[in-house]
Amino acid sequence: LPPYGSELMPLEWLWSWLKYSRICNFAPHDADELNERAVAELNALKRDETLLRSFFHASALPMPRTLLS
């Protein structure tokens, strides 16, 4: 992946989805609670291949071979 280029980074789409969809109204008491929630959401995302692919499709980056199969 390039060092920086938001239009090329699938992670930018992932963080946007996490921030505005999954934890948008979450008010943690501290950083540890926020971290636990973010990690839980990301662990759940591991099982959603369709959503993971959508982050690559939204970016201008070509799809990795491992996600093509």
Coordinates of C-alpha atoms in Angstrom, one line a residue:
L1 CA 0.0 0.0 0.0
P2 CA 1.2 3.5 -0.6
P3 CA 2.5 5.5 2.4
Y4 CA -0.4 8.0 2.1
G5 CA -3.2 8.6 -0.3
S6 CA -6.6 8.6 1.3
E7 CA -8.4 7.7 -2.0
L8 CA -6.2 4.6 -2.2
M9 CA -6.5 3.4 1.4
P10 CA -9.2 0.9 2.1
L11 CA -8.5 1.6 5.8
E12 CA -9.9 5.1 5.4
W13 CA -13.2 3.6 4.4
L14 CA -13.1 1.1 7.2
W15 CA -12.4 3.8 9.8
S16 CA -15.1 6.0 8.4
W17 CA -17.6 3.1 8.6
L18 CA -16.5 2.3 12.2
K19 CA -16.7 5.9 13.3
Y20 CA -19.9 7.0 11.6
S21 CA -21.8 3.7 11.6
R22 CA -20.8 1.5 14.5
I23 CA -19.7 3.8 17.3
C24 CA -21.2 7.1 16.3
N25 CA -23.3 7.5 19.4
F26 CA -21.0 5.6 21.8
A27 CA -19.8 7.6 24.8
P28 CA -17.0 5.7 26.5
H29 CA -16.0 6.5 30.0
D30 CA -12.3 6.2 29.1
A31 CA -9.9 5.3 26.4
D32 CA -9.9 1.6 27.5
E33 CA -13.6 1.3 27.0
L34 CA -13.3 2.9 23.6
N35 CA -10.5 0.5 22.7
E36 CA -12.6 -2.5 23.8
R37 CA -15.5 -1.4 21.7
A38 CA -13.5 -0.7 18.6
V39 CA -11.7 -4.1 18.9
A40 CA -15.0 -5.9 19.3
E41 CA -16.4 -4.2 16.2
L42 CA -13.3 -5.0 14.2
N43 CA -13.4 -8.6 15.3
A44 CA -17.0 -8.9 14.2
L45 CA -16.0 -7.4 10.9
K46 CA -13.6 -10.2 10.2
R47 CA -16.5 -12.5 9.5
D48 CA -18.2 -10.1 7.0
E49 CA -16.3 -10.7 3.8
T50 CA -18.7 -8.7 1.7
L51 CA -18.2 -5.6 3.8
L52 CA -14.5 -6.0 3.8
R53 CA -14.5 -6.3 0.0
S54 CA -16.6 -3.1 -0.2
F55 CA -13.8 -1.1 1.4
F56 CA -11.4 -2.2 -1.4
H57 CA -14.1 -1.5 -4.0
A58 CA -14.6 2.0 -2.6
S59 CA -10.9 2.8 -2.8
A60 CA -9.0 3.2 -6.1
L61 CA -6.7 0.4 -5.0
P62 CA -6.8 -2.9 -7.0
M63 CA -8.3 -5.9 -5.1
P64 CA -5.7 -8.1 -3.5
R65 CA -5.5 -11.6 -4.8
T66 CA -6.4 -13.1 -1.5
L67 CA -9.7 -11.4 -1.6
L68 CA -10.5 -12.4 -5.1
S69 CA -11.1 -16.0 -4.4

